[in-house]
Coordinates of C-alpha atoms and ligand atoms in Angstrom, one line a residue:
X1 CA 0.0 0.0 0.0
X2 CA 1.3 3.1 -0.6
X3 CA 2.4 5.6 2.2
X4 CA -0.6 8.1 4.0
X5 CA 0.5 11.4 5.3
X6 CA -3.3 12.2 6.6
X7 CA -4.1 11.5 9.9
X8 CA -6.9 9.2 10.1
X9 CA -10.4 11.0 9.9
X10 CA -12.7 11.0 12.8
X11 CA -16.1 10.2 11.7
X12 CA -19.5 9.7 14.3
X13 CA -21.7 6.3 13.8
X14 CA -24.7 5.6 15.2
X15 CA -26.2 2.6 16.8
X16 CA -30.7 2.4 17.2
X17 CA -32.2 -0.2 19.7
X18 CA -35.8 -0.2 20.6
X19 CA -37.4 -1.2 23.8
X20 CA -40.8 -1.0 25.2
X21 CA -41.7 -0.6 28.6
X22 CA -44.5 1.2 30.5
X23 CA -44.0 4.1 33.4
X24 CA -46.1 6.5 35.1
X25 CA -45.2 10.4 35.9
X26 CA -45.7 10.9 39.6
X27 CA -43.9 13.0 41.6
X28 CA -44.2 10.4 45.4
X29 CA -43.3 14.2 47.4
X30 CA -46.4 15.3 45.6
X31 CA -50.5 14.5 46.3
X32 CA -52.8 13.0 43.8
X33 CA -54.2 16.4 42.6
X34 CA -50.5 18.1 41.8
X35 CA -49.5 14.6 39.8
X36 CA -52.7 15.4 37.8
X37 CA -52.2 18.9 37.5
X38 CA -48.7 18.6 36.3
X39 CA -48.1 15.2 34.2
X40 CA -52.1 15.1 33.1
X41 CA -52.4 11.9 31.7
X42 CA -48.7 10.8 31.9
X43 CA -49.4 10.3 35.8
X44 CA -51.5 6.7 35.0
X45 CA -49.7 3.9 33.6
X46 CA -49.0 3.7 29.9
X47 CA -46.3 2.6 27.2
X48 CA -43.8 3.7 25.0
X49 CA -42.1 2.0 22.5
X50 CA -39.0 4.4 22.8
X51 CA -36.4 4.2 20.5
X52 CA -32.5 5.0 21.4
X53 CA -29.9 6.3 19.3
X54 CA -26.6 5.9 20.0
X55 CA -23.5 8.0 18.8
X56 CA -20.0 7.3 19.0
X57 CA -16.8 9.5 17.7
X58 CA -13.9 7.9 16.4
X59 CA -11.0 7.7 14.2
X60 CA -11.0 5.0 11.5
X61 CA -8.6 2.2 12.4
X62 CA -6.4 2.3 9.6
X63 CA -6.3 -1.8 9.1
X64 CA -10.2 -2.4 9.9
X65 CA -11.1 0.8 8.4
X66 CA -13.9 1.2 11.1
X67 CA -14.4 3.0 14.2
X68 CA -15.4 0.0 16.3
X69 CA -17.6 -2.9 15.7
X70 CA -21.0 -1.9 15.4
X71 CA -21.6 -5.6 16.5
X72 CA -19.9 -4.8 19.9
X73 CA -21.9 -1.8 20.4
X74 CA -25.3 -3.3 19.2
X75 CA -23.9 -6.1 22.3
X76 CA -23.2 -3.3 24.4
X77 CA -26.5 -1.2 24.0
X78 CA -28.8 -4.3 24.3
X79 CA -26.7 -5.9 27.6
X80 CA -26.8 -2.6 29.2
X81 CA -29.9 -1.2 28.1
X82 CA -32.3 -2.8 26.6
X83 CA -31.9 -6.5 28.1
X84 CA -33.0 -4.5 31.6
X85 CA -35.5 -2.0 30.1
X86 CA -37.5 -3.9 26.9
X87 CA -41.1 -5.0 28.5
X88 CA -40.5 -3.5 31.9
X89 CA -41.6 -1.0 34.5
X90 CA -39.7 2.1 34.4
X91 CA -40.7 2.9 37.3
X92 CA -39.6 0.2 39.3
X93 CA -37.7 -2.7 37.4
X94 CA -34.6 -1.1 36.0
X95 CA -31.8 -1.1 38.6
X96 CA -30.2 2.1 36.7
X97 CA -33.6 4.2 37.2
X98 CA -34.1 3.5 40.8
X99 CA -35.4 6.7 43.0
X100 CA -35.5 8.7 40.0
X101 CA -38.9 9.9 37.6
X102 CA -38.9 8.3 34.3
X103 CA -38.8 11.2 32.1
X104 CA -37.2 11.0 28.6
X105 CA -35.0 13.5 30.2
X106 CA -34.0 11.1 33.0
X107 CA -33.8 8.1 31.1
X108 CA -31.4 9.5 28.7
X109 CA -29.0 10.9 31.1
X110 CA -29.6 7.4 33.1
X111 CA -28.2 5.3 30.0
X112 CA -25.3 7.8 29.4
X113 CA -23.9 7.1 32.7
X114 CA -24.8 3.1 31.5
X115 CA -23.3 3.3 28.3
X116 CA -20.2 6.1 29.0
X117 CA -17.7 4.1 31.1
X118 CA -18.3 1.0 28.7
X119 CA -17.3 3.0 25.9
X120 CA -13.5 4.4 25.5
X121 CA -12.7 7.9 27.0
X122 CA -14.7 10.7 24.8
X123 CA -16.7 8.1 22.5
X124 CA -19.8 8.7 23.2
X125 CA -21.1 11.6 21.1
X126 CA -24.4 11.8 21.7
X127 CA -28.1 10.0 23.0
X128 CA -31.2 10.5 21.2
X129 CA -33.8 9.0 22.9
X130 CA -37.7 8.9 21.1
X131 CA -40.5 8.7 23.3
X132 CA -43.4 8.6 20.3
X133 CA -42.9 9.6 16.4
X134 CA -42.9 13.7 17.3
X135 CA -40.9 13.3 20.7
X136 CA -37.1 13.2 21.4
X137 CA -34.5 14.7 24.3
X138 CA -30.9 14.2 23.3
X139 CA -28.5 14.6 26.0
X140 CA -24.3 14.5 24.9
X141 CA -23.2 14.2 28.4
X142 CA -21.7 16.7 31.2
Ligands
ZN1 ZN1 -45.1 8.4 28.9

């Protein structure tokens, strides 16, 4: 091969899992009427089918001519994420949601912290996380 004087381009690629689960908004500090008033509807059970997107930033490996495996990070996102959130209660199931109120908001920042220290230092770009078609928070960490 013939000799590269470029450094090796940094590119982002992103990863989508889905999961479905069911939560409630209620605020326990809070009485029935306040719940209402604030999360309407949201405070009585119901379901999402929420869809993540993960983003990772790299440099392309010069002999694999990828970033990483997007095998390893479909493994990664499904054995930290959606293994422990696909079909359960937000609200009480998922070991890295404890004590907190399932918002998008809160979920997203919850799998950072899941996925971040998995990852290599920086790689993780960015989290998307869709609640329903017209609904999304991203979060691209502290
Ligand atoms: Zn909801």
């Amino acid at each position: 091969m013939e000799e590269r004087q470029e450094s090796p381009a940094t590119v982002l690629i992103t990863r989508r899992e889905t999961f479905s689960a069911a939560h409630r908004l209620r605020n326990p500090a809070w009485d029935d009427a306040r719940n209402e008033r604030v999360f309407g509807k949201d405070a009585r059970a119901h379901g999402h089918t929420y869809t993540l997107e993960v983003t990772v930033k790299g440099q392309i490996d010069p002999d694999t001519g990828m970033v990483l495996d997007l095998r390893d990070l479909r493994d990664l996102i499904r054995r930290l994420i959606i293994d422990k959130t696909d079909h359960a209660d937000l609200n009480a199931d998922v070991d890295f949601l404890q004590g907190q109120l399932p918002t998008a908001e809160n979920i997203v920042v919850a799998c950072w912290r899941q996925l971040a220290p998995a990852l290599g230092s920086g790689q993780l770009h960015r989290l998307r996380l869709w609640e329903s078609e017209n609904n999304s928070v991203e979060y691209y960490g502290e």
